[in-house]
PDB file of N, CA, C and O in Angstrom:
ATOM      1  N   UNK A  34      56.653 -18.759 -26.024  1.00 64.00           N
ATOM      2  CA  UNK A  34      55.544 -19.556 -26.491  1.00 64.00           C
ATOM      3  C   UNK A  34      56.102 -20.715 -27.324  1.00 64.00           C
ATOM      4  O   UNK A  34      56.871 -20.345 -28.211  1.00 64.00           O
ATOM      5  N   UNK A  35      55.924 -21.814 -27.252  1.00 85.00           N
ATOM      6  CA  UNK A  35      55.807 -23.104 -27.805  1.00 85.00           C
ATOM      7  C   UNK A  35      56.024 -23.059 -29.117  1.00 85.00           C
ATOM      8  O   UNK A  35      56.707 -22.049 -29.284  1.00 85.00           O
ATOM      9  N   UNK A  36      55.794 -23.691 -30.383  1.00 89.00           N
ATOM     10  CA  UNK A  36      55.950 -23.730 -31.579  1.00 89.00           C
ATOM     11  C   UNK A  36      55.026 -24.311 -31.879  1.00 89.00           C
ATOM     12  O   UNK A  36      54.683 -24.199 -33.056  1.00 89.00           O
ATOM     13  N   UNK A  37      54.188 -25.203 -30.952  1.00 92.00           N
ATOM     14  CA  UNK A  37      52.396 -26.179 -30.961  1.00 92.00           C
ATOM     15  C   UNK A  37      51.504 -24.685 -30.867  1.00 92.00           C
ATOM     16  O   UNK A  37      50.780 -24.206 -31.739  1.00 92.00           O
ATOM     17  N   UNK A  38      51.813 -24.144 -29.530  1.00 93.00           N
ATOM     18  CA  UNK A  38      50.911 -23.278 -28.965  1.00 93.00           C
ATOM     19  C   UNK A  38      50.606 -21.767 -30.547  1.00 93.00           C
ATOM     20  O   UNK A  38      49.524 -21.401 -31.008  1.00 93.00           O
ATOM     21  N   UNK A  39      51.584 -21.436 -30.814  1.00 93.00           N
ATOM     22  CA  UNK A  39      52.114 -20.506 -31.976  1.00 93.00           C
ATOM     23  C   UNK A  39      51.223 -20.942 -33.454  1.00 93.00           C
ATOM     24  O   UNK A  39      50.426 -20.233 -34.069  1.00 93.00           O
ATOM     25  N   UNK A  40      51.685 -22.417 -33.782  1.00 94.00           N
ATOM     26  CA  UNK A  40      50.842 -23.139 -34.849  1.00 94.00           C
ATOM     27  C   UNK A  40      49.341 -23.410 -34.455  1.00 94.00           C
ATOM     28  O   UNK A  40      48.526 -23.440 -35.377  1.00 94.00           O
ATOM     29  N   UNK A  41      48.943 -23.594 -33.274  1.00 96.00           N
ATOM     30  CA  UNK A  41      47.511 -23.478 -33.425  1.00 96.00           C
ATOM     31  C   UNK A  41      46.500 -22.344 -33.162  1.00 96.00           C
ATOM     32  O   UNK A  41      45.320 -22.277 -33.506  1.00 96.00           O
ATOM     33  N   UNK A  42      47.207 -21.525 -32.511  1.00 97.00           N
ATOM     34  CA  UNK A  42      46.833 -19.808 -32.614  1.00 97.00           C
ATOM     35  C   UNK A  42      46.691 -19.581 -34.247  1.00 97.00           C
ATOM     36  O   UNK A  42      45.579 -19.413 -34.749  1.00 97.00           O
ATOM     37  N   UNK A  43      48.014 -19.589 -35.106  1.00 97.00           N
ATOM     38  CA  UNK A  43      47.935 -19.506 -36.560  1.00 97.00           C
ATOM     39  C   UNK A  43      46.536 -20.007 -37.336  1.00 97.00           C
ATOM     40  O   UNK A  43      45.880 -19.374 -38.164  1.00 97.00           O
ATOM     41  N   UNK A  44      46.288 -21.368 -36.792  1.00 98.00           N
ATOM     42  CA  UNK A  44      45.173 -22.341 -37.363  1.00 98.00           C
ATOM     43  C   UNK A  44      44.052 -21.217 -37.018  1.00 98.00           C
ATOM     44  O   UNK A  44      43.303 -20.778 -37.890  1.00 98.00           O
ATOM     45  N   UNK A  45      44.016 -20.877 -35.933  1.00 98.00           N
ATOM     46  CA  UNK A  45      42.423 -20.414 -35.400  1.00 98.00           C
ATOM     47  C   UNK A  45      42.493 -19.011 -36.203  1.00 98.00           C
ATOM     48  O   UNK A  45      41.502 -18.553 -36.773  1.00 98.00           O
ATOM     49  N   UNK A  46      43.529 -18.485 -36.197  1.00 98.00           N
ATOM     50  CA  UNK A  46      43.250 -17.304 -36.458  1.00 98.00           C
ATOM     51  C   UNK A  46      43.044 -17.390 -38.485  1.00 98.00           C
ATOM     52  O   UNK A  46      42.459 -16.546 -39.163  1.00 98.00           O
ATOM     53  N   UNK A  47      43.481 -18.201 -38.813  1.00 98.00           N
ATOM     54  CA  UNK A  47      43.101 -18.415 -40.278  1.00 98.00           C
ATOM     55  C   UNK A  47      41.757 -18.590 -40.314  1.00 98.00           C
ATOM     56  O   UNK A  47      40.994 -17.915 -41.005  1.00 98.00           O
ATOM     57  N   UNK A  48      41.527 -19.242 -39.782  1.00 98.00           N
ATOM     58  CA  UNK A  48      39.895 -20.125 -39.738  1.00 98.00           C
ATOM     59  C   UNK A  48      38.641 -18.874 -39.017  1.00 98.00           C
ATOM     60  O   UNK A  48      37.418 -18.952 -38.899  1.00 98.00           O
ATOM     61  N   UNK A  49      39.168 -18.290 -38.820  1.00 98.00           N
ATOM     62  CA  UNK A  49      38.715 -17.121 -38.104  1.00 98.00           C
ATOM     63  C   UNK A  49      38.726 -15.936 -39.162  1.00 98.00           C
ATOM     64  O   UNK A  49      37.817 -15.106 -39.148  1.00 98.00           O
ATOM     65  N   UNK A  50      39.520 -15.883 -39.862  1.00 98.00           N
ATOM     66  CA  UNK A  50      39.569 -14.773 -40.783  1.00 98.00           C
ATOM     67  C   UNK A  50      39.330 -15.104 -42.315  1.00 98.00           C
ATOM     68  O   UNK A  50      39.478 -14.209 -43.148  1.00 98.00           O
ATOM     69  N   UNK A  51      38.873 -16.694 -42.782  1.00 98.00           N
ATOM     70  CA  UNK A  51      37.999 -17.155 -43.941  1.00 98.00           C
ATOM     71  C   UNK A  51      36.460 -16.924 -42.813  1.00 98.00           C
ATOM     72  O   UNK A  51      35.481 -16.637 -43.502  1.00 98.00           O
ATOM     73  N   UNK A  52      36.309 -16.963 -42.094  1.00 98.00           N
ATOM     74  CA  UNK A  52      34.911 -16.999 -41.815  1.00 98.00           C
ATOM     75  C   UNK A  52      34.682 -15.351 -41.450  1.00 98.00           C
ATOM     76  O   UNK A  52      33.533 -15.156 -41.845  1.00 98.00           O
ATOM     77  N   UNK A  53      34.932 -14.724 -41.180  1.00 98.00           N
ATOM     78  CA  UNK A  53      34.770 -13.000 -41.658  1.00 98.00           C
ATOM     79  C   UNK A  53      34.634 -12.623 -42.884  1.00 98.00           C
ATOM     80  O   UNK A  53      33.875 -11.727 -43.253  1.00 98.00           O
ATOM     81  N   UNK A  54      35.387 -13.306 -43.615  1.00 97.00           N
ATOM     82  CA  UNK A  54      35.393 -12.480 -45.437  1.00 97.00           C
ATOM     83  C   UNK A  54      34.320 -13.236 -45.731  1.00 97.00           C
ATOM     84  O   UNK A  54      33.466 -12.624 -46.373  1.00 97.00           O
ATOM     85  N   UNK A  55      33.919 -15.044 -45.330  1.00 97.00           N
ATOM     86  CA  UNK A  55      32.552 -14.879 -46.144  1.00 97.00           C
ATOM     87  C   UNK A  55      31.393 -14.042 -45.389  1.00 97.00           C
ATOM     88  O   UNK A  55      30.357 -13.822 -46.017  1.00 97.00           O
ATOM     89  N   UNK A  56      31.531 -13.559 -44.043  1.00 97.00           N
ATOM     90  CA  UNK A  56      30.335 -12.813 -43.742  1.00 97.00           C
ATOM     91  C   UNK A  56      30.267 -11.046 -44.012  1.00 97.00           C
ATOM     92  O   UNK A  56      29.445 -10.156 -43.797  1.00 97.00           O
ATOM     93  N   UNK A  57      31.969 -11.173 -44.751  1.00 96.00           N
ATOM     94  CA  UNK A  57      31.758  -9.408 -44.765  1.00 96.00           C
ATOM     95  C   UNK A  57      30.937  -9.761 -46.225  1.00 96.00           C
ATOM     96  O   UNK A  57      29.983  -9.020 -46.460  1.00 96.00           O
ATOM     97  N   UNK A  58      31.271 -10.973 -47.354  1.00 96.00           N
ATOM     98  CA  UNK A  58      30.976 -11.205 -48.697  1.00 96.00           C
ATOM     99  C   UNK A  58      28.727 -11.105 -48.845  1.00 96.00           C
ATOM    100  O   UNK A  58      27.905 -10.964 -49.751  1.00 96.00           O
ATOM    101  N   UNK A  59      28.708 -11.263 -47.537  1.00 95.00           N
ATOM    102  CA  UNK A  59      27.022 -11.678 -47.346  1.00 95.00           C
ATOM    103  C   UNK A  59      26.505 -10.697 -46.734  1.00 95.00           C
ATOM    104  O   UNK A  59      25.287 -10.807 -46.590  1.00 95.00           O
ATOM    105  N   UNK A  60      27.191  -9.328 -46.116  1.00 93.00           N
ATOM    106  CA  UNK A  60      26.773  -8.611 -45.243  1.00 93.00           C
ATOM    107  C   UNK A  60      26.677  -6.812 -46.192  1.00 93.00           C
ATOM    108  O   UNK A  60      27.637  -6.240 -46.710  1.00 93.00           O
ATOM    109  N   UNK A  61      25.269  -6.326 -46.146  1.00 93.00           N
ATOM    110  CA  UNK A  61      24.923  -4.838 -46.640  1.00 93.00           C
ATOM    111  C   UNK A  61      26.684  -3.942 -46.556  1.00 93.00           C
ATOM    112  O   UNK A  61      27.634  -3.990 -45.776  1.00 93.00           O
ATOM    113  N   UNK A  62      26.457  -3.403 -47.470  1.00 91.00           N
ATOM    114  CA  UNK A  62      28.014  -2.652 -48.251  1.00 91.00           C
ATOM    115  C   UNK A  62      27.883  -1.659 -46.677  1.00 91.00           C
ATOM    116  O   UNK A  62      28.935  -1.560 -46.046  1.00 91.00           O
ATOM    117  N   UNK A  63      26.627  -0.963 -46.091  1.00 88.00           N
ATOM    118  CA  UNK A  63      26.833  -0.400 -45.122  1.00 88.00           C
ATOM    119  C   UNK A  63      27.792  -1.084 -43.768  1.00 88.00           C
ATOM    120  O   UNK A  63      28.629  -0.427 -43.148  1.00 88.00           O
ATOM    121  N   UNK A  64      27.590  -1.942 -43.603  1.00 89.00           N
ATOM    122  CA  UNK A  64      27.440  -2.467 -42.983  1.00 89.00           C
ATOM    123  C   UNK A  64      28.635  -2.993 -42.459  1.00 89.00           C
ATOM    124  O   UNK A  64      28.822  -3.263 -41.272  1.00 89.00           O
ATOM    125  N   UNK A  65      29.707  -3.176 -43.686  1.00 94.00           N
ATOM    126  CA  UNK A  65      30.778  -3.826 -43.981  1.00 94.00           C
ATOM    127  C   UNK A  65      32.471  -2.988 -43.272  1.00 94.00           C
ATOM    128  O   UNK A  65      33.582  -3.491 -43.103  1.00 94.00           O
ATOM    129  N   UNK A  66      32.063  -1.860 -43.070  1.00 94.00           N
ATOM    130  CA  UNK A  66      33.092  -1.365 -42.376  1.00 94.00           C
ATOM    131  C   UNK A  66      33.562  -1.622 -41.012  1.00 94.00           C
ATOM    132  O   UNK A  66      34.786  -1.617 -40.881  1.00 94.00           O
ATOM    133  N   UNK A  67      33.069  -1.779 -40.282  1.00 94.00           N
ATOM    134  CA  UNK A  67      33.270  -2.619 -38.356  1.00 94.00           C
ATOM    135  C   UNK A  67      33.792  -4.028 -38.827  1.00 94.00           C
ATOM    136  O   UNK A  67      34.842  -4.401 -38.302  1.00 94.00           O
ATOM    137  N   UNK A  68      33.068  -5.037 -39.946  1.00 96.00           N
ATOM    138  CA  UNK A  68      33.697  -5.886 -40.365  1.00 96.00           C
ATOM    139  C   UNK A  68      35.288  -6.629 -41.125  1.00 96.00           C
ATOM    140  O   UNK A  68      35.730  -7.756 -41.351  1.00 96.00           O
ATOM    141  N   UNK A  69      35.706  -5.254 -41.301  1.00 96.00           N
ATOM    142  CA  UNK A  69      37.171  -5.168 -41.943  1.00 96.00           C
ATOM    143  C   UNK A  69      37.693  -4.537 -41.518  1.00 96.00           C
ATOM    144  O   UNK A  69      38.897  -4.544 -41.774  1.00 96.00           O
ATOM    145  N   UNK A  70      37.221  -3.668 -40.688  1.00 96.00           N
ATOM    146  CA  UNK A  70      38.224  -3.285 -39.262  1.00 96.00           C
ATOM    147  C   UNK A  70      38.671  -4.599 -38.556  1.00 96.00           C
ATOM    148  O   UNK A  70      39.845  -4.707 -38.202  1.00 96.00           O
ATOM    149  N   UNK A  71      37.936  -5.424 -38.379  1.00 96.00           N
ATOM    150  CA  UNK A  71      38.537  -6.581 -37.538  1.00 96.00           C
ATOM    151  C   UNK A  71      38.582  -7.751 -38.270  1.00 96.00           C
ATOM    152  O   UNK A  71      38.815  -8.883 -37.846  1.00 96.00           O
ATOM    153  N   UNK A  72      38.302  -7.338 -39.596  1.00 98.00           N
ATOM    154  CA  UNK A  72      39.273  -8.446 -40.380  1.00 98.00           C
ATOM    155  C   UNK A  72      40.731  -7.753 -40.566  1.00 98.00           C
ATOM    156  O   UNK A  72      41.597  -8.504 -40.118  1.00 98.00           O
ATOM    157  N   UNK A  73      41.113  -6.880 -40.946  1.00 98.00           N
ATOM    158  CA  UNK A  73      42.855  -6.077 -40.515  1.00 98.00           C
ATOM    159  C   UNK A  73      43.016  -6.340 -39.720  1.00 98.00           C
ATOM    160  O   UNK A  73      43.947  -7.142 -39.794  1.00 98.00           O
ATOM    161  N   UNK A  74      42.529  -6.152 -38.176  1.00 98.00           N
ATOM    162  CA  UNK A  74      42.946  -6.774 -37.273  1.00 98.00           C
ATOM    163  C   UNK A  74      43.451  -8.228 -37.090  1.00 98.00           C
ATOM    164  O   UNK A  74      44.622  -8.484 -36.808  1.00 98.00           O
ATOM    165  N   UNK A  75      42.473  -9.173 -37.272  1.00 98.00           N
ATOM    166  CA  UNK A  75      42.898 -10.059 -37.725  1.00 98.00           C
ATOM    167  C   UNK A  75      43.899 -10.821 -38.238  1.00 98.00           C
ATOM    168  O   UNK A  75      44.425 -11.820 -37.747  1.00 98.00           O
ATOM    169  N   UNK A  76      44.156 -10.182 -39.426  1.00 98.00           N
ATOM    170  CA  UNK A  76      45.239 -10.388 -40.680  1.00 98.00           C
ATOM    171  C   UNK A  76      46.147  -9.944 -39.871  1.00 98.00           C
ATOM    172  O   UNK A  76      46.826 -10.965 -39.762  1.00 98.00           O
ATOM    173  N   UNK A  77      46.700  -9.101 -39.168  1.00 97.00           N
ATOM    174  CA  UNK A  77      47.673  -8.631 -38.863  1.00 97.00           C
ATOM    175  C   UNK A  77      48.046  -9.475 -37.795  1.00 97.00           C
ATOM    176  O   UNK A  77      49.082 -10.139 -37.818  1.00 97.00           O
ATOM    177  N   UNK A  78      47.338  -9.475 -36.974  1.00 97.00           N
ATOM    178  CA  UNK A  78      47.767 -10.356 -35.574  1.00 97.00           C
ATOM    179  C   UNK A  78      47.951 -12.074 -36.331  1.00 97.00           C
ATOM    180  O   UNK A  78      48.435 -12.872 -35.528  1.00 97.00           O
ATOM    181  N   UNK A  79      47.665 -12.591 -37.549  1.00 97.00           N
ATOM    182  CA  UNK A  79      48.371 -13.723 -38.319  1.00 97.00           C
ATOM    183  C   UNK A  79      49.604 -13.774 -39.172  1.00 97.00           C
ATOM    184  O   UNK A  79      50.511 -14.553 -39.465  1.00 97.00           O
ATOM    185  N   UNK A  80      49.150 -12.449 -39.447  1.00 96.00           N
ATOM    186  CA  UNK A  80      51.081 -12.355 -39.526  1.00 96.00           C
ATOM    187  C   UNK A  80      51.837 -12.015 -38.828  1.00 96.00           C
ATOM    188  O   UNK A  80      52.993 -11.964 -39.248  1.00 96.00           O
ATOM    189  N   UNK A  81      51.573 -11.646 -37.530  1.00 96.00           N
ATOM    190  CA  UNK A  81      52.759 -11.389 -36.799  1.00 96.00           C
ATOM    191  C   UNK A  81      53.487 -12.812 -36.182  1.00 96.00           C
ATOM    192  O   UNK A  81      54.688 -12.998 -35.990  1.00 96.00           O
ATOM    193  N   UNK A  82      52.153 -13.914 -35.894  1.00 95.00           N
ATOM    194  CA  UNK A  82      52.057 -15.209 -35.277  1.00 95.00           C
ATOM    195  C   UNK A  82      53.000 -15.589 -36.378  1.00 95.00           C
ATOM    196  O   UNK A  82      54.178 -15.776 -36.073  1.00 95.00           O
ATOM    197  N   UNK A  83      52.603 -15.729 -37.674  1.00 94.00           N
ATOM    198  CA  UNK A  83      53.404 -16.255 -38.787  1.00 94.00           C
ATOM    199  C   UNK A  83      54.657 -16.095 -38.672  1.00 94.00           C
ATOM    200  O   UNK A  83      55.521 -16.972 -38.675  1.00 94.00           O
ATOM    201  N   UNK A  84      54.797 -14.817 -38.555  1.00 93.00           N
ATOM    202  CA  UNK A  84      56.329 -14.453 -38.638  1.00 93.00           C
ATOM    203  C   UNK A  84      57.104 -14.905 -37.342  1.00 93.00           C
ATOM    204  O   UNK A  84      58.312 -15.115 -37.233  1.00 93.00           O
ATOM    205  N   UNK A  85      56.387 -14.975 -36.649  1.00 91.00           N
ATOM    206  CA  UNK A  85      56.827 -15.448 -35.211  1.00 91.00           C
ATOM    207  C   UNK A  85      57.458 -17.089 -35.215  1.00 91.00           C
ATOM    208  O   UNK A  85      58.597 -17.479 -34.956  1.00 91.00           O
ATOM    209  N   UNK A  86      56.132 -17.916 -35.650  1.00 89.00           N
ATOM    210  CA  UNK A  86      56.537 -18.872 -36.097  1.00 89.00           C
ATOM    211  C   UNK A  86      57.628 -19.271 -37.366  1.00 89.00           C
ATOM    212  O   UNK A  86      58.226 -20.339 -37.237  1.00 89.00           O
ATOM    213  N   UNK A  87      57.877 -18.518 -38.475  1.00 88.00           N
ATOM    214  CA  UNK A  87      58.968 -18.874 -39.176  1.00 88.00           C
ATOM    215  C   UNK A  87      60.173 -18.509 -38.418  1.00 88.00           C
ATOM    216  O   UNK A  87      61.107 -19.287 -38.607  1.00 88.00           O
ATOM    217  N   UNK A  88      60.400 -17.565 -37.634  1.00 84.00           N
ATOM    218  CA  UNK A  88      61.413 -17.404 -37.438  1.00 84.00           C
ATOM    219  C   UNK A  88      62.109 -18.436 -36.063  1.00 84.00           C
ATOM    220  O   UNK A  88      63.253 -18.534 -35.619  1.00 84.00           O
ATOM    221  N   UNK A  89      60.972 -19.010 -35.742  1.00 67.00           N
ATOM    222  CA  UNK A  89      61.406 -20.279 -34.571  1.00 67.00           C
ATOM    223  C   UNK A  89      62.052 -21.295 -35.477  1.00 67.00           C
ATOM    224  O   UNK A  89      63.148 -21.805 -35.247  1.00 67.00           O
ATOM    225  N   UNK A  90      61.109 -21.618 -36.781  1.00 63.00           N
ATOM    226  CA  UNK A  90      61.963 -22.506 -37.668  1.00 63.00           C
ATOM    227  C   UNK A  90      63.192 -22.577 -38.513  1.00 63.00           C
ATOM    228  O   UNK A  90      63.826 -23.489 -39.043  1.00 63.00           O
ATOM    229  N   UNK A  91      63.317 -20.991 -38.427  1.00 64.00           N
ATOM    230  CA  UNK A  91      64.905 -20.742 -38.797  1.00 64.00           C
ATOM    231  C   UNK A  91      66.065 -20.969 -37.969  1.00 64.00           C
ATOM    232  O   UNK A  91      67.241 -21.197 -38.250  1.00 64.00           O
ATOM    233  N   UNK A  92      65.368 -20.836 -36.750  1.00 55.00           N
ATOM    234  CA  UNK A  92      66.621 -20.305 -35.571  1.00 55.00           C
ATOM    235  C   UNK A  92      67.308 -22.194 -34.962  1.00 55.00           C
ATOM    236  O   UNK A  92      68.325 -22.328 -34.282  1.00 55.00           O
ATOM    237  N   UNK A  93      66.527 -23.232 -35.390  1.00 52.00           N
ATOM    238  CA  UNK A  93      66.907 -24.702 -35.685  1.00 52.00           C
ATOM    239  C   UNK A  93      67.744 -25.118 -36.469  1.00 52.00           C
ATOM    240  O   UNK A  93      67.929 -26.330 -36.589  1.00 52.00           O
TER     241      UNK A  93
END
């Protein structure tokens, strides 16, 4: 994968995971668990991209 393609996966998936926390922040305490299941999800699959991407910028 690219180092464009990598950085804008990163972008979406940030932008993707501020817009979950404000709807887990607005959403019944019940309610909120399916929501941070796939905000972890989330988070995780951005750091892996992250890490993916720093380590393209090391290997330069």
């Amino acid at each position: 994968m690219s180092i464009q393609l990598l950085a804008r996966d990163l972008y979406r998936l940030i932008n993707e995971i501020e817009a979950l926390e404000k709807k887990i922040e607005t959403t019944a305490h019940e309610k909120q668990k399916g929501l941070k299941d796939d905000l972890r999800k989330l988070t995780a699959e951005r750091n892996l991209i992250r890490k993916a991407l720093d380590g393209t910028k090391d290997s330069k």
